[in-house]
Coordinates of C-alpha atoms in Angstrom, one line a residue:
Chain A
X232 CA 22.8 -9.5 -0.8
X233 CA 20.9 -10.0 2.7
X234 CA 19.4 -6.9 4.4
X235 CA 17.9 -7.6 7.8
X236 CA 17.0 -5.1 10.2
X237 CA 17.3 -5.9 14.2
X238 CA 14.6 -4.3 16.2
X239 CA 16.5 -3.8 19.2
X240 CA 19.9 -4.5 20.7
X241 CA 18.1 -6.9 23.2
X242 CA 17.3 -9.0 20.1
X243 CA 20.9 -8.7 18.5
X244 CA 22.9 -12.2 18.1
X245 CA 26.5 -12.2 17.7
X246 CA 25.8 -15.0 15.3
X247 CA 23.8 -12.5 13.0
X248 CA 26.7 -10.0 13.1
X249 CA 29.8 -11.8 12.8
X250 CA 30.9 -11.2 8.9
X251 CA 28.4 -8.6 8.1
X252 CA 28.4 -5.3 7.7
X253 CA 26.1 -3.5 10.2
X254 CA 25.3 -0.3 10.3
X255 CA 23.5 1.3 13.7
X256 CA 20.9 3.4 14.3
X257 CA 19.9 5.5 17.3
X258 CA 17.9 8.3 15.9
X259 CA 17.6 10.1 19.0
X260 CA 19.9 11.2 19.4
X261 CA 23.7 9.1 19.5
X262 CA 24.3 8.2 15.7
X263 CA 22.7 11.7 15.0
X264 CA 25.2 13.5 17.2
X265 CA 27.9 10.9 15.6
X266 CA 27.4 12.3 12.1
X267 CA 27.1 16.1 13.3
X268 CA 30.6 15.7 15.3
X269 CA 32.5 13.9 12.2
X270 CA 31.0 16.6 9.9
X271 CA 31.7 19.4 11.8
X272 CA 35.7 18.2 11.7
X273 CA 35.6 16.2 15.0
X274 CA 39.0 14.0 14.1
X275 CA 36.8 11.1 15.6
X276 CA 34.5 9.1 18.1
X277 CA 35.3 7.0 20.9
X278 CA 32.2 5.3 21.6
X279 CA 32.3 4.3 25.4
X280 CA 29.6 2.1 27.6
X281 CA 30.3 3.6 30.7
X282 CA 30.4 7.0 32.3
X283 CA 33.6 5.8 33.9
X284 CA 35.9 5.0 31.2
X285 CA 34.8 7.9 29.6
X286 CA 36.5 10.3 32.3
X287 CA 39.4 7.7 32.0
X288 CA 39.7 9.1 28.9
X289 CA 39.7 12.4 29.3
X290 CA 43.2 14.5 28.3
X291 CA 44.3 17.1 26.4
X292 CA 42.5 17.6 22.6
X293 CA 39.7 14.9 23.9
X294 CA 36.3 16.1 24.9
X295 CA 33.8 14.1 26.6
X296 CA 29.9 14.1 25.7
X297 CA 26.9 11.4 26.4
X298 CA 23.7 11.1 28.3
X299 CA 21.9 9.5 31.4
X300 CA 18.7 9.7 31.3
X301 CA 18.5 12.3 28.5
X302 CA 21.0 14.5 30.5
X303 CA 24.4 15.5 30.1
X304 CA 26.9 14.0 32.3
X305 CA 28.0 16.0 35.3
X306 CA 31.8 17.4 33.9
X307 CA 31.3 16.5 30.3
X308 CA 31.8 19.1 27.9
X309 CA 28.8 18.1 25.6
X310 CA 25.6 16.6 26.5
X311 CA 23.7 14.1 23.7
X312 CA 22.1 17.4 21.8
X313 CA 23.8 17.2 18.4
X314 CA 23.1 20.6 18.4
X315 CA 25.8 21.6 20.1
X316 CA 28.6 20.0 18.5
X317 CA 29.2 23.1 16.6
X318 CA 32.4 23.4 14.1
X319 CA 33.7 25.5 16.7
X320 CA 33.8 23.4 19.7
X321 CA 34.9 20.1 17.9
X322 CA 36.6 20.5 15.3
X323 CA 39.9 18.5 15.5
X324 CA 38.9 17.5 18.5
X325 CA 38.5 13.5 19.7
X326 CA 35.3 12.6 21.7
X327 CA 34.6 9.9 23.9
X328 CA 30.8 9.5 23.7
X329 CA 28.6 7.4 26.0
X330 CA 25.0 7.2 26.0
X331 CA 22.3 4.7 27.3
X332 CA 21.4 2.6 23.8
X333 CA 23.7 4.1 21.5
X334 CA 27.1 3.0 22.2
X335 CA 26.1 -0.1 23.5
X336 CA 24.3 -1.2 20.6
X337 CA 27.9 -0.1 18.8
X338 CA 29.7 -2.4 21.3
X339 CA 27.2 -5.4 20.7
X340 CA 28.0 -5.3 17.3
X341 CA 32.5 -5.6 17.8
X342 CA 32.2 -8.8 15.8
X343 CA 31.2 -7.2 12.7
X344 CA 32.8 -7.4 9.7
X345 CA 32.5 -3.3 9.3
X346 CA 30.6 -0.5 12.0
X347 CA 28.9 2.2 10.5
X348 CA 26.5 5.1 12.2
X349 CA 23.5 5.3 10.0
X350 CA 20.7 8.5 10.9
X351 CA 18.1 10.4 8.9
X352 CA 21.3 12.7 8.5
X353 CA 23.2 10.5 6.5
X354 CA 20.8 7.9 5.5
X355 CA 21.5 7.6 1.5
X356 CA 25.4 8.3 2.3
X357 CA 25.5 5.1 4.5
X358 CA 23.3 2.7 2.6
X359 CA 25.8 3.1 -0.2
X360 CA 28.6 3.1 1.7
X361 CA 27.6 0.0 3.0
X362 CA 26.7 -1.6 -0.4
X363 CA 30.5 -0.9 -1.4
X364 CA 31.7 -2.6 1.3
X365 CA 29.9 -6.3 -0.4
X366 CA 28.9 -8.3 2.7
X367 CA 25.5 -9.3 4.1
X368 CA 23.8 -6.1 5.7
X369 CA 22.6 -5.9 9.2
X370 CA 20.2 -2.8 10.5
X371 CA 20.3 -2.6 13.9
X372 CA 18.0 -0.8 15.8
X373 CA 19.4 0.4 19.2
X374 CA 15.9 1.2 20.4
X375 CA 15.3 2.5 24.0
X376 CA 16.2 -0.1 27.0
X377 CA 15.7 -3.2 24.9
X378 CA 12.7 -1.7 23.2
X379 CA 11.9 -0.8 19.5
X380 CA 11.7 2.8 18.9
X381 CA 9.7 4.0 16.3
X382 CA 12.4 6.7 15.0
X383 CA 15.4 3.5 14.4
X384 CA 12.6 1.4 12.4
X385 CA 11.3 4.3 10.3
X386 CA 15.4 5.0 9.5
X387 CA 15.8 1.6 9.6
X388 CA 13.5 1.6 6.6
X389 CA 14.8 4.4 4.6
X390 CA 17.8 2.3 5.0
X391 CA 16.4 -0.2 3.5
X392 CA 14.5 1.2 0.5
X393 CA 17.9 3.4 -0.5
X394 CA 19.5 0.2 -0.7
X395 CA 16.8 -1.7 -2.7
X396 CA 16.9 1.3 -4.7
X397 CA 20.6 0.7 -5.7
X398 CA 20.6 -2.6 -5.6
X399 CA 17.6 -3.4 -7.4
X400 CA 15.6 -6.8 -6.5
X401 CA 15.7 -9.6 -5.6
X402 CA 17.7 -8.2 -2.8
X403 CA 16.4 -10.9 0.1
X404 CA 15.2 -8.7 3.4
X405 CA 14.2 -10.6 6.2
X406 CA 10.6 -10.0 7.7
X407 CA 11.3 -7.1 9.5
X408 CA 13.2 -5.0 6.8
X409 CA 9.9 -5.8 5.1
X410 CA 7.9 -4.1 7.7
X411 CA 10.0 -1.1 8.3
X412 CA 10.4 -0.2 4.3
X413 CA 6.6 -0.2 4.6
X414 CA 6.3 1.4 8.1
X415 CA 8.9 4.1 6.1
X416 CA 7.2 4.9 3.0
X417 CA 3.7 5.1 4.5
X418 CA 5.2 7.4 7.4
X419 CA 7.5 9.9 4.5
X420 CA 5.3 12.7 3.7
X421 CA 5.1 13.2 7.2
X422 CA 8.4 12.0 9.1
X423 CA 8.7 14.9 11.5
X424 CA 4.8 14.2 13.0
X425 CA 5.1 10.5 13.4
X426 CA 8.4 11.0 15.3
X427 CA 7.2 13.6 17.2
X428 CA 4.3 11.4 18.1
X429 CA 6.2 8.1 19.4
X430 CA 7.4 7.6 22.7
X431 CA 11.3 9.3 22.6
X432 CA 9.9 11.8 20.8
X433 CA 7.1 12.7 23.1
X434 CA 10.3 12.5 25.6
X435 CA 12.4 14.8 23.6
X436 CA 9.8 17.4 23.4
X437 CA 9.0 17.3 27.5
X438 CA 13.1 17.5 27.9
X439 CA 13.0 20.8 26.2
X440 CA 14.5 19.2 22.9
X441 CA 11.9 19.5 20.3
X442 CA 14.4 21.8 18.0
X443 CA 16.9 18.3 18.6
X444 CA 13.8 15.9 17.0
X445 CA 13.4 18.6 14.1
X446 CA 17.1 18.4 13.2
X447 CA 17.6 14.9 13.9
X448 CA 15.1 14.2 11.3
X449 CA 16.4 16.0 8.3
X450 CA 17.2 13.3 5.5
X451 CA 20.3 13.6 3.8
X452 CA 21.3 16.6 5.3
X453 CA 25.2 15.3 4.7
X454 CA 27.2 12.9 3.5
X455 CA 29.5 11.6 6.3
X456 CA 29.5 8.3 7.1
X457 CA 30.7 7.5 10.7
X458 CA 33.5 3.6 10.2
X459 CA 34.5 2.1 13.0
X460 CA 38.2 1.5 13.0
X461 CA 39.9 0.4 16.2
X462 CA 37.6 1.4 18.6
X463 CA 37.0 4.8 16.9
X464 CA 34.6 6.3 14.8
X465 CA 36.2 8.3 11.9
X466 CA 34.4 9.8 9.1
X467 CA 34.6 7.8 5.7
X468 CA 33.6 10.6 3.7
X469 CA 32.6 13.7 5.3
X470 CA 30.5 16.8 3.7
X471 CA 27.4 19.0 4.6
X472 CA 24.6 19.1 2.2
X473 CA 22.9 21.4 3.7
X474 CA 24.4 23.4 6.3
X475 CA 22.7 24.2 9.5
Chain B
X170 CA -7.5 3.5 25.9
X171 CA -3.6 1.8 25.2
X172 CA -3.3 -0.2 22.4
X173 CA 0.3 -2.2 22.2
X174 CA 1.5 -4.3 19.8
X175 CA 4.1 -7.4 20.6
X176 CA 6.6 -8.6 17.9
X177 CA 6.6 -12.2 19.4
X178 CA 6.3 -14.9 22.3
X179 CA 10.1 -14.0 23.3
X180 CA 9.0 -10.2 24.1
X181 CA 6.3 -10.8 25.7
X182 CA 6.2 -10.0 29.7
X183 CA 3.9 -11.3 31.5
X184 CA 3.3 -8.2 33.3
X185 CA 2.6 -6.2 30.3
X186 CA -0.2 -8.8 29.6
X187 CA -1.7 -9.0 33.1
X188 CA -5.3 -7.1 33.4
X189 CA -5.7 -6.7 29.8
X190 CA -7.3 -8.3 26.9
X191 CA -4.5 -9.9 24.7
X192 CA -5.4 -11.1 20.8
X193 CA -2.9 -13.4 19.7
X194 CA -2.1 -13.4 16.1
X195 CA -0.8 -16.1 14.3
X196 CA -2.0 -15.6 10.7
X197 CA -0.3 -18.4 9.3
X198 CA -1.7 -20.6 10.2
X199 CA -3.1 -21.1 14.2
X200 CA -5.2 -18.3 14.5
X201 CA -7.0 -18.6 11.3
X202 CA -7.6 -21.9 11.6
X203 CA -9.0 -21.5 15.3
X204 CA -11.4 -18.9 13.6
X205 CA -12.4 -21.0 10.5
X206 CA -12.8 -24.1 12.6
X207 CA -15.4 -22.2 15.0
X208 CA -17.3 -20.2 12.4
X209 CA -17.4 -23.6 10.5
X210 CA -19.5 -25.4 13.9
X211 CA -16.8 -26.6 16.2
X212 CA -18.1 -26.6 19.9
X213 CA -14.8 -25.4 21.1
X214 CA -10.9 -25.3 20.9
X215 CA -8.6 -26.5 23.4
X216 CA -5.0 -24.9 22.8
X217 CA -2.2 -27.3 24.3
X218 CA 1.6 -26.9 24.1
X219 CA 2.4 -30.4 23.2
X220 CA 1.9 -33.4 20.7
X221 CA 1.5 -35.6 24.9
X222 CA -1.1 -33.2 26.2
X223 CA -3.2 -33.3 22.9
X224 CA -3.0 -37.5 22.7
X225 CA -4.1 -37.7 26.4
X226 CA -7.3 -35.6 25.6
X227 CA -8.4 -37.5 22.5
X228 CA -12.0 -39.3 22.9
X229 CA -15.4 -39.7 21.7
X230 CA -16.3 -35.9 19.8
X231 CA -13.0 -34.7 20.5
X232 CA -10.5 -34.5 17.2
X233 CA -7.0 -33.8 17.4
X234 CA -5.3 -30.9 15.2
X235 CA -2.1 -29.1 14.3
X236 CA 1.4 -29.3 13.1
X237 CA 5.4 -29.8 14.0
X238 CA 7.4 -28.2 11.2
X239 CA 4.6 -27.2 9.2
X240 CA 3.4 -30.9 8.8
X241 CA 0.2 -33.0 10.2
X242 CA 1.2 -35.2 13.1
X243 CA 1.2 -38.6 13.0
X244 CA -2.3 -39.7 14.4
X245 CA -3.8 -36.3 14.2
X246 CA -7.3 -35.7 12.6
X247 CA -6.2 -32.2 11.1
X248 CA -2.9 -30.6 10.0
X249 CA -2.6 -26.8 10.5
X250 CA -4.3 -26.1 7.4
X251 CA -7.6 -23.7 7.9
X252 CA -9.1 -25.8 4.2
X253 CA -9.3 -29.0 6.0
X254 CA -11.5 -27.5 8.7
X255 CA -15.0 -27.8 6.9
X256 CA -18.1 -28.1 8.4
X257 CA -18.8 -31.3 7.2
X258 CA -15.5 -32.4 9.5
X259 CA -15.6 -30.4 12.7
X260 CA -19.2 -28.8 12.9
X261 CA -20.0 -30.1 17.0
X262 CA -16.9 -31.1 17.5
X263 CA -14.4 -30.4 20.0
X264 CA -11.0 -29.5 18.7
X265 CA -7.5 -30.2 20.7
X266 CA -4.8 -28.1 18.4
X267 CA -0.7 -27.7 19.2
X268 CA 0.5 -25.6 17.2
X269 CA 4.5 -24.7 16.8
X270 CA 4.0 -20.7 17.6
X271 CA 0.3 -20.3 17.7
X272 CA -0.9 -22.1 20.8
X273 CA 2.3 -21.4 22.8
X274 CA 1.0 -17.5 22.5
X275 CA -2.2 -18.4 23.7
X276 CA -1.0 -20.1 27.2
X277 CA 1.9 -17.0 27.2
X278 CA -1.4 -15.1 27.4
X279 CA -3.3 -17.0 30.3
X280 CA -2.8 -14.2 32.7
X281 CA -4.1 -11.7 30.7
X282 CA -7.9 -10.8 31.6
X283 CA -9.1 -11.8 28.0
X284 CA -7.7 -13.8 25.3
X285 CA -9.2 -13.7 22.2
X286 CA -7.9 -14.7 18.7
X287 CA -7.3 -12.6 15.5
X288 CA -6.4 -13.4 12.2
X289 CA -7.2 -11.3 8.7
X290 CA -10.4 -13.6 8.2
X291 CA -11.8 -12.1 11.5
X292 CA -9.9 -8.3 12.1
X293 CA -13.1 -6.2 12.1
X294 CA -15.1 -8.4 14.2
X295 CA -12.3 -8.9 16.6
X296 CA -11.2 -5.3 17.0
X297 CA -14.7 -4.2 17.5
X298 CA -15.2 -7.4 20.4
X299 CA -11.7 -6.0 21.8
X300 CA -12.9 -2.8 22.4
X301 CA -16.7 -3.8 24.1
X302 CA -14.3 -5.6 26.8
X303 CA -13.0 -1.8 28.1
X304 CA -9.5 -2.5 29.0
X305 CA -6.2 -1.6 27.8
X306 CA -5.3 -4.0 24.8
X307 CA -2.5 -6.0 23.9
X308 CA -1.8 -7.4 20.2
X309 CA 0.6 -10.7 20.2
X310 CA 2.4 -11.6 17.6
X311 CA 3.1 -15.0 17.5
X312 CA 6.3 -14.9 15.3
X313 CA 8.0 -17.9 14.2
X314 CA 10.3 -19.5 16.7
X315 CA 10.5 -16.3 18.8
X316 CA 11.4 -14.3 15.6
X317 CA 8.7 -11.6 14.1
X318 CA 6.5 -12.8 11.2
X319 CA 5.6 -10.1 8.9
X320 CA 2.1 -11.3 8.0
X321 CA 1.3 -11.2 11.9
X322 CA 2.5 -7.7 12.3
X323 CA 0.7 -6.0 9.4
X324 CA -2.8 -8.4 10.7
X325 CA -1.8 -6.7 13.9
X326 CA -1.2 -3.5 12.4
X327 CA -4.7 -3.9 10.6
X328 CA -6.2 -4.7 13.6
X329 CA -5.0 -1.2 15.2
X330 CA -6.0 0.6 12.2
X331 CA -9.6 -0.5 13.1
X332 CA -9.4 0.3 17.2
X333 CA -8.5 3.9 16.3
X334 CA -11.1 4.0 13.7
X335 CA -13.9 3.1 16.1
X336 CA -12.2 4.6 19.3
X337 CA -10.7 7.5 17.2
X338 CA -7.6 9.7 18.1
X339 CA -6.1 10.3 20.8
X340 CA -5.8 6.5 21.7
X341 CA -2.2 5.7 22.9
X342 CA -0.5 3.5 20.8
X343 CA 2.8 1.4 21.7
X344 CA 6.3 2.6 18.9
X345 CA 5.7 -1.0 17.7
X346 CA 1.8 -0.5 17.2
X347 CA 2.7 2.6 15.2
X348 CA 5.2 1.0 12.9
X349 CA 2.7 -2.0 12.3
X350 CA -0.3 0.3 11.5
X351 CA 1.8 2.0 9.0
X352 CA 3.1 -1.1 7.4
X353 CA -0.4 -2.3 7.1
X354 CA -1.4 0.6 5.5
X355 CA 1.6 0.8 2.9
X356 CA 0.9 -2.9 2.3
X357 CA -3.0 -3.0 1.8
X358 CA -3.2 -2.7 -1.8
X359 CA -1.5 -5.6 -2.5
X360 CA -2.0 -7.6 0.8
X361 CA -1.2 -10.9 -1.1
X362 CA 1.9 -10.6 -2.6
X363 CA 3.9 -8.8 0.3
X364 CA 2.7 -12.1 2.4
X365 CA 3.8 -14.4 -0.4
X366 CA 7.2 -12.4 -0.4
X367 CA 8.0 -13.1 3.3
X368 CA 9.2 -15.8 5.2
X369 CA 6.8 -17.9 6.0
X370 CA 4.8 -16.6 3.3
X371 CA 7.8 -18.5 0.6
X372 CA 8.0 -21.6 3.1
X373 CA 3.8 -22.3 2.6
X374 CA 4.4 -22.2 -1.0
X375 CA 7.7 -24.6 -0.9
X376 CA 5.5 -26.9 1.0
X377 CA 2.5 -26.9 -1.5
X378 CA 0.0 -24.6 0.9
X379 CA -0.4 -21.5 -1.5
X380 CA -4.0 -21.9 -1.2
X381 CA -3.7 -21.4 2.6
X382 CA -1.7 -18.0 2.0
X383 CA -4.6 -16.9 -0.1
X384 CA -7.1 -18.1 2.3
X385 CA -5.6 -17.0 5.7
X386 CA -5.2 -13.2 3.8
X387 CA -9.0 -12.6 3.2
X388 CA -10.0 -9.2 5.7
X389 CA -13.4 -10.2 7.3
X390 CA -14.3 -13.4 5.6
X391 CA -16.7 -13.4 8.6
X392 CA -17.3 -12.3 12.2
X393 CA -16.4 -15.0 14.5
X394 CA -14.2 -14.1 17.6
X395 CA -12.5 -16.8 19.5
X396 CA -12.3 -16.2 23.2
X397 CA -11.0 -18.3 25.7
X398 CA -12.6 -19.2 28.8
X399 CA -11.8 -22.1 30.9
X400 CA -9.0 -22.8 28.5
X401 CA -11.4 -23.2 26.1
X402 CA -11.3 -21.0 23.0
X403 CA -15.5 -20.9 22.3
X404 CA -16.8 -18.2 19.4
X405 CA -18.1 -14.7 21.0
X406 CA -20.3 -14.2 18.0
X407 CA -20.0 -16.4 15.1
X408 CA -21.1 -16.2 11.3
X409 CA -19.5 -16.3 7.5
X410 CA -20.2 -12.9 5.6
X411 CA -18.4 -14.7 2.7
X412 CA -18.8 -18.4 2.5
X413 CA -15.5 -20.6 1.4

């Protein structure tokens, strides 16, 4: 089986999607708030790339979250905190979600073969549930206006090393999977500093969001594993681990 | 002081090069061959995109090298690999070198206020010349074919890991810089064989230049520093600490 990890959606060929099964990552925060609002009984995700059709959208039973510019979106019920998609405010509830790198990077990758929402949160969760599902493995990074981010390649790399774990080698990773197992386990006994140190995270913490960063960086913390099926993101199996 | 790391040619912006001093890295094989060839008594290095360019300059002292797919060209003095560079061969010589990745980085870089090369054979020396020139600093991977190379981003992560050393904390490093600097790290112990795992690292060996893996992966084999001036690359200082 082929694992490659894609460093940002600006690097992302259709070619290199079609047929696989690629799971996305945007740390900070959309796949993070994707796996809290499927745990915490959302019925499931639209993801949305603009602000627009998301208010399109908008109805009875349908709540609206996303971000510009880190910051919730005038008349949306959620901003891009997963923090505050509590059980009590989405449970059985359908969101439309749009944020800047996010749900475009879930968009970019409509050719796949399968769509999952990999995090910190769900990490060993979704590299098995992507192993089951026997086709060529794309990581992609959605990274931060077409640039790595340091918190999707060190997930990107747990990814990874989860998978080689179960798979056992010779799995063949491409060069970059290679760099971000390594970039993982040197960075694991100390996750929450390096993110903290990188560029969204330096962001996060001058937002007001540190508590978001802490959370969002908690591995395994459930077992939900966000599948893109027509257009929306339902939960393939869904379970805290540890509640918060 | 910012220290950035690039993952290849295609990500490189020109305005994130201007002003600053950019090393180019192109372990295998363009870099260490520029470094090898000038510790080993060539008089300079003239980088040129094409097989044309480097024909038109040929003349008395002046020998040709480099490769198309991996192999000598016709004509040529020199194939890409660093071995053939002895100083029986090149010492006083001027070198013309196209390279497929390699030299393509270098004219990328021509607006940049410094270029110098860097390659494993040459890290210490070249972080340490880097640094003495007092401006922000820019590490290019080469890549292959616009794609990241893994055994340019751990050099350039190795390269990083000796800037901080000598400038110490808090220098501002780039997400990429971060994740390259940890992979280095992680992969140190056993530099070798995560090189022979990856891409390019397998292709030298299908094509019979194992020996060049082995050779291009030695860390400070000597001190020489490549810089270009007047679109010539001439060595800043220049001696083997180990002899090949």
């Amino acid at each position: 089986m082929q694992v490659d990890v894609i460093p940002s959606v600006a690097e992302a060929r259709t070619e290199d999607l079609v047929n696989r099964t690629v799971i996305v990552v945007d740390v900070l925060r959309a796949t993070s708030v994707m796996v809290t609002a499927l745990t915490n009984g959302a019925y499931g995700i639209m993801p949305v790339e603009t602000v627009q059709q998301a208010r399109q959208l908008q109805g009875p039973g349908v709540l609206l979250g996303g971000e510009r510019f880190c910051k919730k979106i005038s008349g949306f019920d959620f901003g891009n905190s997963p923090l505050e998609y509590t059980r009590e405010q989405i449970s059985g509830k359908r969101l439309v979600l749009t944020t800047t790198n996010g749900t475009r990077a879930i968009h970019k990758s409509c050719k796949a073969a399968n769509v999952l929402a990999g995090a910190f949160l769900n990490a060993s969760a979704c590299a098995e549930a992507a192993i089951k599902l026997r086709r060529d493995i794309v990581v992609l990074c959605a990274g931060t206006q077409d640039v790595f981010s340091l918190e999707d390649g060190l997930c990107a790399g747990l990814l990874v090393h989860r998978m080689i774990e179960q798979l056992g080698q010779p799995s063949t990773l491409n060069d970059f999977a290679m760099a971000m197992q390594g970039a993982y386990l040197q960075a694991q006994s100390n996750l929450g500093d390096a993110i903290q140190a990188c560029a969204n995270g330096q962001k996060m913490a001058r937002y007001g969001f540190l508590e978001d960063v802490l959370y969002c960086t908690r591995i395994d913390a459930c077992t939900t594993v966000p599948v893109l099926k027509n257009n929306l993101l339902v939960p393939e199996s869904c379970s805290w681990i540890e509640q918060f």
